[in-house]
Short mmCIF file of C-alpha atoms (C1' of nucleotides) in Angstrom, two decimals:
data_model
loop_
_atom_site.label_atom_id
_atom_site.label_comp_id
_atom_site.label_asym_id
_atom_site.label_seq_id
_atom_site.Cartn_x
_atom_site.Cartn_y
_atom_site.Cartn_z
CA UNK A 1 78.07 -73.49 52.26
CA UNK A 2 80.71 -75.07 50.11
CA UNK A 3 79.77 -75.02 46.74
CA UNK A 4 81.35 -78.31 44.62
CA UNK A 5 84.16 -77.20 42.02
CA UNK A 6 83.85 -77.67 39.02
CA UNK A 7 86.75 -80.41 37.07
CA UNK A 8 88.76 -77.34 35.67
CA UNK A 9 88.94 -75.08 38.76
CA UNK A 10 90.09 -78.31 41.04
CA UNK A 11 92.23 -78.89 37.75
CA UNK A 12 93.79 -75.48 38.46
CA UNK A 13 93.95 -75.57 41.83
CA UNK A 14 96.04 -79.24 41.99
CA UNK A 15 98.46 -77.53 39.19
CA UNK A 16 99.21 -74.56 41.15
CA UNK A 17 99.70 -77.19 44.24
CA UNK A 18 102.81 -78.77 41.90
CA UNK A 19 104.26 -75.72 40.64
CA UNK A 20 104.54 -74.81 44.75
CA UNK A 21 106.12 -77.82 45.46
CA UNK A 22 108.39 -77.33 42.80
CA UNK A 23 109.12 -74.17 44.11
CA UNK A 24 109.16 -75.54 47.70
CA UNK A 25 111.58 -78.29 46.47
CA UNK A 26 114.20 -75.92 44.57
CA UNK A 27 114.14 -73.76 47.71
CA UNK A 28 115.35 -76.69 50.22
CA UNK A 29 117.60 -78.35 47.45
CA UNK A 30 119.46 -74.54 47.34
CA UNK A 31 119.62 -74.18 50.55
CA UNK A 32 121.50 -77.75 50.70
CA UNK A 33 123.78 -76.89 47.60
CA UNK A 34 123.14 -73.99 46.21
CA UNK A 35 121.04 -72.42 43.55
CA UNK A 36 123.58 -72.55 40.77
CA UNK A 37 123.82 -76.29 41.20
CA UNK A 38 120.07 -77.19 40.78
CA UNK A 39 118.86 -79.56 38.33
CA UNK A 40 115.48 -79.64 36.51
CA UNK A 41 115.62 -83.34 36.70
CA UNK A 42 116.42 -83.06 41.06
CA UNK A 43 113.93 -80.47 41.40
CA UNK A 44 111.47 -82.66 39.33
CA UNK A 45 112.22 -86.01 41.74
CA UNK A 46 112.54 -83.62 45.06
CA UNK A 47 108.95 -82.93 44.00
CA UNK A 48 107.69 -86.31 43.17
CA UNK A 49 107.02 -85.51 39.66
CA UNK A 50 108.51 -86.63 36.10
CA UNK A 51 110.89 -84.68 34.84
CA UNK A 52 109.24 -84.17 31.61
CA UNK A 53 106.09 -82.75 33.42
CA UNK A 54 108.12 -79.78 35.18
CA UNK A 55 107.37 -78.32 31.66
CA UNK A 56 104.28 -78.39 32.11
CA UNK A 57 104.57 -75.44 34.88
CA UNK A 58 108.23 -73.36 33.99
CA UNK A 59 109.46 -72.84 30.22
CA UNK A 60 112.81 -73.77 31.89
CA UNK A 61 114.71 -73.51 35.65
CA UNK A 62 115.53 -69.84 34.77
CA UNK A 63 111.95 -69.00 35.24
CA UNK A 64 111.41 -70.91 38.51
CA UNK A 65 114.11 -69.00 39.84
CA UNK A 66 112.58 -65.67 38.61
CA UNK A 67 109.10 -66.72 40.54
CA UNK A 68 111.05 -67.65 43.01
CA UNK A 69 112.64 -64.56 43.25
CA UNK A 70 109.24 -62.42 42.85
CA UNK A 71 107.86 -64.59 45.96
CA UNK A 72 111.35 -63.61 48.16
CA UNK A 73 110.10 -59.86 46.38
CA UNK A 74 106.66 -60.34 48.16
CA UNK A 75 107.57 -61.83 51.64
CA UNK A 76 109.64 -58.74 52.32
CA UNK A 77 107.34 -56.66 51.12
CA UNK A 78 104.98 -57.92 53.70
CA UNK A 79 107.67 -57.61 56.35
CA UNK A 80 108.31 -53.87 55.50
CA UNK A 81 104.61 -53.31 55.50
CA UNK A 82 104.74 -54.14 58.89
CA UNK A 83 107.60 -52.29 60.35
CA UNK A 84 106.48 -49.21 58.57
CA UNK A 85 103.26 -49.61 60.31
CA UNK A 86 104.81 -49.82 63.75
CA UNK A 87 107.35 -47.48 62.96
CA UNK A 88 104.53 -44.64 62.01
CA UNK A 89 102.66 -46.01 65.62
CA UNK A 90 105.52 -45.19 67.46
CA UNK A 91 106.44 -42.10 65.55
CA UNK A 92 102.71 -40.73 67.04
CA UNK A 93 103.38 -41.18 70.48
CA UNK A 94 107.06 -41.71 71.14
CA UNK A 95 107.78 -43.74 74.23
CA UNK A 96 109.28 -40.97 76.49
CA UNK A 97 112.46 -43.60 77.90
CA UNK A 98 113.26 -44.65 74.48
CA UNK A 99 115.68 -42.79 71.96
CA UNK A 100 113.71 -43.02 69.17
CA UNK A 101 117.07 -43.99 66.42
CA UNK A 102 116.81 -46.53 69.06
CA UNK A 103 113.48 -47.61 68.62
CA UNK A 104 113.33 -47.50 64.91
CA UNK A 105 116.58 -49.84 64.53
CA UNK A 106 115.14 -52.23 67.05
CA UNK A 107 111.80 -52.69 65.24
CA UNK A 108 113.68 -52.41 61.68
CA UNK A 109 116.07 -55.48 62.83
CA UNK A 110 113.22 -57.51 64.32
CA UNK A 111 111.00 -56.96 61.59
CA UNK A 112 113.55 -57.78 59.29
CA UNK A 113 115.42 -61.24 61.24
CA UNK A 114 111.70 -62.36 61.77
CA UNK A 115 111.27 -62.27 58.33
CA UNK A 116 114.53 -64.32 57.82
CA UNK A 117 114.02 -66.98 60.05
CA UNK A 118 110.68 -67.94 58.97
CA UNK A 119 111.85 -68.07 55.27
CA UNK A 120 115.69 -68.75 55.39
CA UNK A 121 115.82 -70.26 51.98
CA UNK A 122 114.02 -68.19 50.41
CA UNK A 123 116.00 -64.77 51.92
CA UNK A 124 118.77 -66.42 51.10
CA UNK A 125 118.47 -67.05 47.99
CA UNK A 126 116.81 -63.16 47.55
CA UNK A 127 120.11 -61.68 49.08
CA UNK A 128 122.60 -64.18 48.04
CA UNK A 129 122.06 -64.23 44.18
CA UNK A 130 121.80 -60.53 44.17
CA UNK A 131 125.21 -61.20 43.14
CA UNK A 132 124.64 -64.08 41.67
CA UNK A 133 125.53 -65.96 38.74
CA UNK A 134 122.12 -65.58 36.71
CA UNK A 135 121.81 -62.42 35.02
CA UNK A 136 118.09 -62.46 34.90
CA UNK A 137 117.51 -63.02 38.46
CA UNK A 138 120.51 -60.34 39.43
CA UNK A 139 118.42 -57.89 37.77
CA UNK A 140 115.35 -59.09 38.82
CA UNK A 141 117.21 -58.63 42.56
CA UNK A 142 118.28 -55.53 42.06
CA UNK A 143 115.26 -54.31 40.64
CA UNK A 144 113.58 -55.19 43.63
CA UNK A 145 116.80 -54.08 46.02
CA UNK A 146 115.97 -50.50 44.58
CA UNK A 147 112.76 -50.50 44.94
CA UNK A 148 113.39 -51.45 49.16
CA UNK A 149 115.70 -48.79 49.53
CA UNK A 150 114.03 -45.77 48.16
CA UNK A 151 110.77 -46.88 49.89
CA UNK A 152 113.41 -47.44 53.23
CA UNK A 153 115.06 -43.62 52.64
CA UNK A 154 111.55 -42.45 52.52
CA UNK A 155 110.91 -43.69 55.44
CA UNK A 156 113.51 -42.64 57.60
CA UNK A 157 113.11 -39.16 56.62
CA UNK A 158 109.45 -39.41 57.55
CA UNK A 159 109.99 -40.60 60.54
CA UNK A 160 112.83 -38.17 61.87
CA UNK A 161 111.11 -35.35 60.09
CA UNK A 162 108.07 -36.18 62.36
CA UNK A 163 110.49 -36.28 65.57
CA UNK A 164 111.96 -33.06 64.41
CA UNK A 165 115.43 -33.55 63.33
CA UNK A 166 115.87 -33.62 59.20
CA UNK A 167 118.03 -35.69 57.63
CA UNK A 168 120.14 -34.34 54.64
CA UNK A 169 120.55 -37.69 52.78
CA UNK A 170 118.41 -40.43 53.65
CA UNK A 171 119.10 -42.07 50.68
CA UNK A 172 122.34 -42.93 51.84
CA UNK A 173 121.44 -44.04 55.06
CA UNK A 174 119.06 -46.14 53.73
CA UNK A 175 121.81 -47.44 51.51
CA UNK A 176 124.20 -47.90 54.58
CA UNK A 177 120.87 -49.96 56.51
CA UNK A 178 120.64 -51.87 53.90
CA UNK A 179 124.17 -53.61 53.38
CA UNK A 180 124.49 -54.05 57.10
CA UNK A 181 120.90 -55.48 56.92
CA UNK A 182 122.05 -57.63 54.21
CA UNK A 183 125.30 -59.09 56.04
CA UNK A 184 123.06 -59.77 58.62
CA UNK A 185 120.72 -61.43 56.98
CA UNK A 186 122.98 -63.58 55.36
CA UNK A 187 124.70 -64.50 58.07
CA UNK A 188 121.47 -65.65 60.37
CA UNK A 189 120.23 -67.65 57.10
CA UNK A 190 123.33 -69.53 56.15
CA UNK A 191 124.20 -70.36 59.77
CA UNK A 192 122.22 -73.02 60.93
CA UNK A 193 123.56 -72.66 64.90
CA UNK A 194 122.77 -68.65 64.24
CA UNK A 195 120.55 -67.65 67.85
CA UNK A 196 117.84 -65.49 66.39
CA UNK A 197 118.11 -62.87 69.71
CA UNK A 198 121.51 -62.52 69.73
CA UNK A 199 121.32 -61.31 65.59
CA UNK A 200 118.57 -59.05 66.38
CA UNK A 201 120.61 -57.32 69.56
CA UNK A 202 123.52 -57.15 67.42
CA UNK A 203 122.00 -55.66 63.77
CA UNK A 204 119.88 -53.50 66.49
CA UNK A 205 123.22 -52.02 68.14
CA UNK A 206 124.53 -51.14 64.47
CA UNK A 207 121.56 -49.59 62.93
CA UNK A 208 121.14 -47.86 66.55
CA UNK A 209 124.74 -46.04 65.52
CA UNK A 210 123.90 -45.85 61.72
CA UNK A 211 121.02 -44.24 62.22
CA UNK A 212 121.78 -41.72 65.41
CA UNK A 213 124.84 -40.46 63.34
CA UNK A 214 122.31 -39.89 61.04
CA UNK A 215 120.77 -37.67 63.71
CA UNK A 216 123.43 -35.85 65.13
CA UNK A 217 124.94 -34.29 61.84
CA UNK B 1 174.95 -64.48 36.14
CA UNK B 2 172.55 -66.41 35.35
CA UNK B 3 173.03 -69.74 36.71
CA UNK B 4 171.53 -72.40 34.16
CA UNK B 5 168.50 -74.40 35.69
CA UNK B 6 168.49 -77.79 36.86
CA UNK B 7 165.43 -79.51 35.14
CA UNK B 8 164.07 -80.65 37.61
CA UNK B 9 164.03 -77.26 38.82
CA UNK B 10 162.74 -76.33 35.59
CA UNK B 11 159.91 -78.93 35.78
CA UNK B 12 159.05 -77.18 39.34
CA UNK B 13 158.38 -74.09 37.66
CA UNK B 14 156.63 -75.23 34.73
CA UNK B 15 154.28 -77.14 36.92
CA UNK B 16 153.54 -73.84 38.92
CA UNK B 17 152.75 -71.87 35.82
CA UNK B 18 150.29 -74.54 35.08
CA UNK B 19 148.87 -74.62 38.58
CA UNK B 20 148.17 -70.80 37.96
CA UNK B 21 147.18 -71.04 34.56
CA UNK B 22 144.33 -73.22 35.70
CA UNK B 23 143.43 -70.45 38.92
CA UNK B 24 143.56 -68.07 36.54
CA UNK B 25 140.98 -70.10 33.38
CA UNK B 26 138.79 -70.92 36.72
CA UNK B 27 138.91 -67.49 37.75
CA UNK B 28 137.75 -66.37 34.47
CA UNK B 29 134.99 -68.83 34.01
CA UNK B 30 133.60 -68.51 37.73
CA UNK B 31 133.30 -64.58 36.70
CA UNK B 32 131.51 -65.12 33.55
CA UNK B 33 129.11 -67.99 34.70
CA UNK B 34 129.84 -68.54 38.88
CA UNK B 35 131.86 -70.42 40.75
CA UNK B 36 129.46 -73.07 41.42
CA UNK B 37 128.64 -74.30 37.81
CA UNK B 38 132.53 -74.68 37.19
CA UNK B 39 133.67 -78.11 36.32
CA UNK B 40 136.81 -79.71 36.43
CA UNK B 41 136.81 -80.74 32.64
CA UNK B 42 135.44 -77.02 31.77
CA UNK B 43 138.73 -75.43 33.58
CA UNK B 44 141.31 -77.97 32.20
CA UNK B 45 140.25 -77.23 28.31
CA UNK B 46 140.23 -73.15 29.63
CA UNK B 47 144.18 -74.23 30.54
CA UNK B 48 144.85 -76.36 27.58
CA UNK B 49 145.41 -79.64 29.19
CA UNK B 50 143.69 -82.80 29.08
CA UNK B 51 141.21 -83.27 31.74
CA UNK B 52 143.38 -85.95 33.59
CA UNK B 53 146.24 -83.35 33.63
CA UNK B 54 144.35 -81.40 35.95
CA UNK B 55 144.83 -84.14 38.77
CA UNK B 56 148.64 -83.19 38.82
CA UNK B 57 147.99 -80.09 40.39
CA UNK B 58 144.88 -80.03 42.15
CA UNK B 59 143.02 -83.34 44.05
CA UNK B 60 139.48 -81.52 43.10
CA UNK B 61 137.81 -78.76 42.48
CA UNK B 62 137.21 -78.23 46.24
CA UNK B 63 140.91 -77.60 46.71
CA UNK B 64 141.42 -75.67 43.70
CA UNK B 65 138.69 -73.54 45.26
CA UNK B 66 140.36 -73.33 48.22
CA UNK B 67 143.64 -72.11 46.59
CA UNK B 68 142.05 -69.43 44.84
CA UNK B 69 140.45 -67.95 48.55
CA UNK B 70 144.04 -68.24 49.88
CA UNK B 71 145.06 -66.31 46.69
CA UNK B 72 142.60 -63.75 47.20
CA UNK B 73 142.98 -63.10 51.43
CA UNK B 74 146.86 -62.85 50.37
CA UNK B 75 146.32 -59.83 47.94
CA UNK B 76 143.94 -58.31 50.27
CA UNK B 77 146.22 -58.68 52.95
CA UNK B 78 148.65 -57.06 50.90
CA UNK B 79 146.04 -53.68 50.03
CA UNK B 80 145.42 -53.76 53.56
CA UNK B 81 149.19 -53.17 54.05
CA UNK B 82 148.94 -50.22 52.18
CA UNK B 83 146.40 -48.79 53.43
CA UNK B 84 147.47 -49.27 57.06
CA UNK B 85 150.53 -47.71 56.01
CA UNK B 86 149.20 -44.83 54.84
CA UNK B 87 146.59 -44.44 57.54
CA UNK B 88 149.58 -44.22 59.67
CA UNK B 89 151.11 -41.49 57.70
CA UNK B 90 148.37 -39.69 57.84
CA UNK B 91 147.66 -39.73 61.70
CA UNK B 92 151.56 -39.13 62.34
CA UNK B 93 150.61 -35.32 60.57
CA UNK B 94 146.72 -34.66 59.79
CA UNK B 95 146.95 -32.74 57.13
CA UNK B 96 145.16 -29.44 58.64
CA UNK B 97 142.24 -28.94 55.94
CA UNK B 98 140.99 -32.58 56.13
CA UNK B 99 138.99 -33.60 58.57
CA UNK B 100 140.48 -37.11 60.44
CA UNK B 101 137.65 -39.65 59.70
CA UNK B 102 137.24 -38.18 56.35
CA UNK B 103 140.93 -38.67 55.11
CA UNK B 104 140.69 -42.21 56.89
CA UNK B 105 137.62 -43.52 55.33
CA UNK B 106 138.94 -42.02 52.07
CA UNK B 107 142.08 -43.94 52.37
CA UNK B 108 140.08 -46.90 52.69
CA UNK B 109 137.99 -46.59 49.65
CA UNK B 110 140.75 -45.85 47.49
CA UNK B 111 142.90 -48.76 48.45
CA UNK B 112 140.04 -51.41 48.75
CA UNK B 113 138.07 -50.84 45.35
CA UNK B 114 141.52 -50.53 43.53
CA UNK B 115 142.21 -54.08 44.43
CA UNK B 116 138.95 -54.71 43.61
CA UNK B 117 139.25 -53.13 39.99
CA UNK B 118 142.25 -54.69 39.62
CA UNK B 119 141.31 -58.31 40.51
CA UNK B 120 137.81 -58.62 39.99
CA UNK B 121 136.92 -62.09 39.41
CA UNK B 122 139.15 -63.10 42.40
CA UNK B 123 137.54 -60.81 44.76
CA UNK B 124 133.99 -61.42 43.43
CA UNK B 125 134.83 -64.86 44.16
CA UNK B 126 136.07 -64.11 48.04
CA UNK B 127 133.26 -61.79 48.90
CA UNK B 128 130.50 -63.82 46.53
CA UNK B 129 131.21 -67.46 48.37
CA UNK B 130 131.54 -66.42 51.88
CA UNK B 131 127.83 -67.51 51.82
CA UNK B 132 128.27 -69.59 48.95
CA UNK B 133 127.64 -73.06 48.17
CA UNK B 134 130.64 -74.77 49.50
CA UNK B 135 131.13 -75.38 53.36
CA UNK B 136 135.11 -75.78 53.09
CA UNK B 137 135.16 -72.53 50.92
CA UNK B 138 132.61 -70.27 53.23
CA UNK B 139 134.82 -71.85 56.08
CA UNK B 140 137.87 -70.67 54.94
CA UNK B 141 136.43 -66.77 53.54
CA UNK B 142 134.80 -66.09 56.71
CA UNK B 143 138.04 -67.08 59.05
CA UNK B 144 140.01 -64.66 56.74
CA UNK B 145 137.10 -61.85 57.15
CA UNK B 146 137.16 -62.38 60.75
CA UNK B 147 140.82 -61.77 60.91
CA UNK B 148 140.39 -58.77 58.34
CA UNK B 149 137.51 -57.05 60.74
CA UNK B 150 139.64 -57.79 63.57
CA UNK B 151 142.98 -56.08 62.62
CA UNK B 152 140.79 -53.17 61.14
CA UNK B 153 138.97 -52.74 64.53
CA UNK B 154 142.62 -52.06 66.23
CA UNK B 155 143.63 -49.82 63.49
CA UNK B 156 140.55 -48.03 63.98
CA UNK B 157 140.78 -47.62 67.63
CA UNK B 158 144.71 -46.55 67.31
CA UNK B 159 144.16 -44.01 64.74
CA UNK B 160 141.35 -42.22 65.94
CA UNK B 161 143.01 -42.45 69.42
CA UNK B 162 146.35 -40.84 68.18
CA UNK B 163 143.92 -37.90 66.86
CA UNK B 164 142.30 -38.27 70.57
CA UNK B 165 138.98 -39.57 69.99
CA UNK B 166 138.55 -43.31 72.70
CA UNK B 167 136.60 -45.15 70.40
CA UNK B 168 134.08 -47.38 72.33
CA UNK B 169 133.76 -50.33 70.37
CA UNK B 170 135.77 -50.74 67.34
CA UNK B 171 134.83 -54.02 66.68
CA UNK B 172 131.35 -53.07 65.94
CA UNK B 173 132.59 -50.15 63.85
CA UNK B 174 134.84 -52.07 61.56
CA UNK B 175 132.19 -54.85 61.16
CA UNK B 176 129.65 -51.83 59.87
CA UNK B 177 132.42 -50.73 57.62
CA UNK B 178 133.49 -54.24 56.37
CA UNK B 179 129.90 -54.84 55.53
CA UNK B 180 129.17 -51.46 53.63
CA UNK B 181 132.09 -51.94 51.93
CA UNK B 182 131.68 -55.65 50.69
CA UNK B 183 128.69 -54.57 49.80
CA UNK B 184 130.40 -51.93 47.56
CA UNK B 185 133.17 -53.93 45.99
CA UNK B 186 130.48 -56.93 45.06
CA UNK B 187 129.31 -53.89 42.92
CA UNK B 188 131.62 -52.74 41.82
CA UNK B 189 133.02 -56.73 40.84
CA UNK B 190 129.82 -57.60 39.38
CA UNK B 191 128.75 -54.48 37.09
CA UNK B 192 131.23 -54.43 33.90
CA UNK B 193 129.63 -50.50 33.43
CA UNK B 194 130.28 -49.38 36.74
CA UNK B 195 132.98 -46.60 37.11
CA UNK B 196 135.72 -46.56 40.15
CA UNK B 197 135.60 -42.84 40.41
CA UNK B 198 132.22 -42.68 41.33
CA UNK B 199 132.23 -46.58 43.77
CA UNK B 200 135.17 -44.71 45.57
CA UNK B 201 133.21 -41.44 46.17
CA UNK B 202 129.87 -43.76 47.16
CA UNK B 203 132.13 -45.73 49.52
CA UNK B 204 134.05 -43.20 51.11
CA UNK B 205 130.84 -40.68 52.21
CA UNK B 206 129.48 -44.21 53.71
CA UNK B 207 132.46 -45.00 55.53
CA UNK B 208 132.55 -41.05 56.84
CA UNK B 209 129.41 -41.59 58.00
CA UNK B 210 130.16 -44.51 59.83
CA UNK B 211 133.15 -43.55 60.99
CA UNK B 212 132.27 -39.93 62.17
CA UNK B 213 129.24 -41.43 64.09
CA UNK B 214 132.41 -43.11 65.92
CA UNK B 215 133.88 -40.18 66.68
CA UNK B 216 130.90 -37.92 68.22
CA UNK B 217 129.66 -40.40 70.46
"C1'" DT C 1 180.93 -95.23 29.23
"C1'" DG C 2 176.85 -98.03 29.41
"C1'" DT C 3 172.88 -100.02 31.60
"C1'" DA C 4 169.08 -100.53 34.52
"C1'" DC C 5 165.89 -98.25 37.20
"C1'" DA C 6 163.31 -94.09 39.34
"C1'" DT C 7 160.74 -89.82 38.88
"C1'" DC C 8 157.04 -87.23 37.25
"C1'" DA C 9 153.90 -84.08 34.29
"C1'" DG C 10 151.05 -85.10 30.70
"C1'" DT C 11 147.95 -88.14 27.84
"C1'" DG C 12 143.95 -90.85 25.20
"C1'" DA C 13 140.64 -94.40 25.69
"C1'" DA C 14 137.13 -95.92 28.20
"C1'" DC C 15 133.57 -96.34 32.02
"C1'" DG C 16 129.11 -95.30 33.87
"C1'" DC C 17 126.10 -91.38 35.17
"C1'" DG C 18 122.94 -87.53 35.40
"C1'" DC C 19 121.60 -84.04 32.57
"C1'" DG C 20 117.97 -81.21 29.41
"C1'" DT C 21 114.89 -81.93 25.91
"C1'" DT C 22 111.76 -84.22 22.24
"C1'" DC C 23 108.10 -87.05 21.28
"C1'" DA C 24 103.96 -89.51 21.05
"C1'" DC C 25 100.90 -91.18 24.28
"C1'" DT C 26 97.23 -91.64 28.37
"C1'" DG C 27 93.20 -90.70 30.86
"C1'" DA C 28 90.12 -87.77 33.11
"C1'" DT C 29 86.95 -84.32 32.04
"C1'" DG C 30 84.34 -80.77 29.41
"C1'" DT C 31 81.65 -79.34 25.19
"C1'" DA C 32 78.99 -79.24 20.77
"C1'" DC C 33 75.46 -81.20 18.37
"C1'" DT D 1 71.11 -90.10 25.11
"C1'" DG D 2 75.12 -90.88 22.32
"C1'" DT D 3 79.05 -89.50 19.66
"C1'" DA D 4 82.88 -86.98 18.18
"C1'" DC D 5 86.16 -83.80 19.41
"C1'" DA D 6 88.87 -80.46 22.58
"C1'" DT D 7 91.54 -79.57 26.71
"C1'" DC D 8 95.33 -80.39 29.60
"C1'" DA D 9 98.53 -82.24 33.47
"C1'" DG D 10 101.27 -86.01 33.58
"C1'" DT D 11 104.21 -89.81 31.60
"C1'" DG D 12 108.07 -93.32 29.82
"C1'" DA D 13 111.27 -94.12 26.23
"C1'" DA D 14 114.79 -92.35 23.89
"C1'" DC D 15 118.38 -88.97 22.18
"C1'" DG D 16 122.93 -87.03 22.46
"C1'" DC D 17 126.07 -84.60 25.65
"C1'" DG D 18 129.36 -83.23 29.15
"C1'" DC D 19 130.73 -84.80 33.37
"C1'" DG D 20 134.39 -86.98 37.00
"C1'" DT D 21 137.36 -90.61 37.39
"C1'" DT D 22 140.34 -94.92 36.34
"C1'" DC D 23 143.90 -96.88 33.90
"C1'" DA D 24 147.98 -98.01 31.57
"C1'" DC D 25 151.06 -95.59 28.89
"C1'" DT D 26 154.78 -91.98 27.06
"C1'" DG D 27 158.89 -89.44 27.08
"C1'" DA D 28 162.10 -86.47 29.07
"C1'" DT D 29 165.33 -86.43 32.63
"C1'" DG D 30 168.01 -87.85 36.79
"C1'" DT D 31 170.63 -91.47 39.50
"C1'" DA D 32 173.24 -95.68 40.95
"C1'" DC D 33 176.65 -98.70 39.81
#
DNA sequence: TGTACATCAGTGAACGCGCGTTCACTGATGTAC
DNA sequence: TGTACATCAGTGAACGCGCGTTCACTGATGTAC
């Protein structure tokens, strides 16, 4: 049974509506020019509001972009969560025909280009203003970045440890993964002609040879 | 002798020390707050000219852009030079203590983060707007990476042939290398603190990685 | 030698525009008594 | 039940500012005759 809200929760629940759209609308207006080259006031009209009530949701466009960055933060946190999970179901019970560097690139790159084309503006964004020209948001990147990479290193070493070979710097690889990730991903989001297969065979094949040098040493 | 000037060849070169005076006030404002938030009247009072001045040299910003990623593929061209150069020394007589891929990945570190250290803002600018916010400018960056990866994809396959290793596919080699080590000089570019040293060390165990993978396969 | 004209980098005034931000206000709803 | 006040997202007018671009002009030099 639905139970009728009361004026302040619907209140809250319309507000949060805006500040998405907002969000929503700065995401497709950076894909289209770039994030440096937002406005309040275009973000305010992409969104249908007045400019003066974006206040009402972000101190300023520096913020926006932080939340926006937080929510690029989350969606690839979800998409890790769900290679891992596959990665530690395979890991159990191997397939015998596959090389298992093999299998772990494939599922890392699919995982990973999935993720990308459902939310190209938003990976974008995440991996393009790593470098970026707000420092806030570079840190807030690289915070993040960090974060991916020692959870990634950890992984890996799980993983081969379980199939028996150890491997004497994971962090490394994982740092090596994740650049060629990155190009990658940048690539498939900024090209709009980019086939989505034909990425995932090709970041497959390099984190396939990454990863089994990573084996053989 | 020196043979006194004409003026108007004098004019000539004054007008050419102004077109570089304003790459150079661009360069330096693109590092400090991005290439995208540049404007034409922001550059010109960098320069010390009137903002209409600035239409003697350039049509728009767009082509001064474009100027600065010619600027920037011509002095990597010219580190790739040396490098090649000495990658050819090398492979003519391996030193005997040094193992191949090592001394070759090494190379490559060395010579690509010193242009880096020595041109920052221009190669933060090359690497930064290959998925940047103009079309004509990521147009012109990636053409001049894809020539980059290709000629480094034949000078991987002839030196590591010379030292009789057949490389299978170079071409996916040198992309995994010129994506680790973008990746590296963007940090190295970006991070005032950060200390060449210790990039080149990072870089070059990556790239021996990469590389040796190539040559036990 | 003088005169008229061409070349060309640089300039200051002026234009209309979009920007970020401030302010006082509205109008729907909740709350205290 | 009525009344006074609080809350809060959204708003329109107004501000001063930096922007890109246009225009007609300057002033130094070269060139033709």
């Amino acid at each position: 049974m639905k139970v009728a809200m009361s004026f302040r929760d619907y209140q809250k629940e319309q507000r949060e509506k805006v500040s998405r759209s907002l969000m929503d609308s700065a995401l497709s207006l950076a894909a289209a020019q770039g994030y440096a080259s937002l406005s309040l006031r275009s973000v305010a009209r992409e969104a249908g509001i007045a400019p003066t009530s974006f206040y009402r949701h972000f101190r300023d466009m520096d913020e926006l972009g932080l939340a926006l960055a937080e929510q690029a933060e989350d969606v690839l946190r979800a998409c890790w969560k769900g290679f891992f999970s596959k990665a530690a179901a395979y890991s159990k019970s191997p397939g015998a025909s596959v090389d298992p560097a093999e299998a772990f690139a494939r599922l890392l790159a699919e995982s990973l280009l999935a993720c990308v084309a459902e939310n190209p503006g938003l990976m974008q964004l995440f991996f393009q203003e790593r470098t970026g020209s707000s420092p806030a948001m570079r840190r807030a990147i690289s915070r993040a970045m960090d974060g991916f990479t020692d959870v990634l290193s950890g992984e890996i070493f799980r993983f081969f440890a379980t199939l028996g070979t150890q491997i004497a710097d994971p962090r490394m690889h994982a740092e090596i993964v994740m650049a060629v990730a990155q190009s990658a991903c940048l690539d498939l989001a900024v090209d709009p002609d980019a086939e989505l297969p034909r990425a995932v065979e090709d970041l497959s094949r390099k984190l396939v040879h990454v990863l089994s040098a990573a084996g053989s040493r």
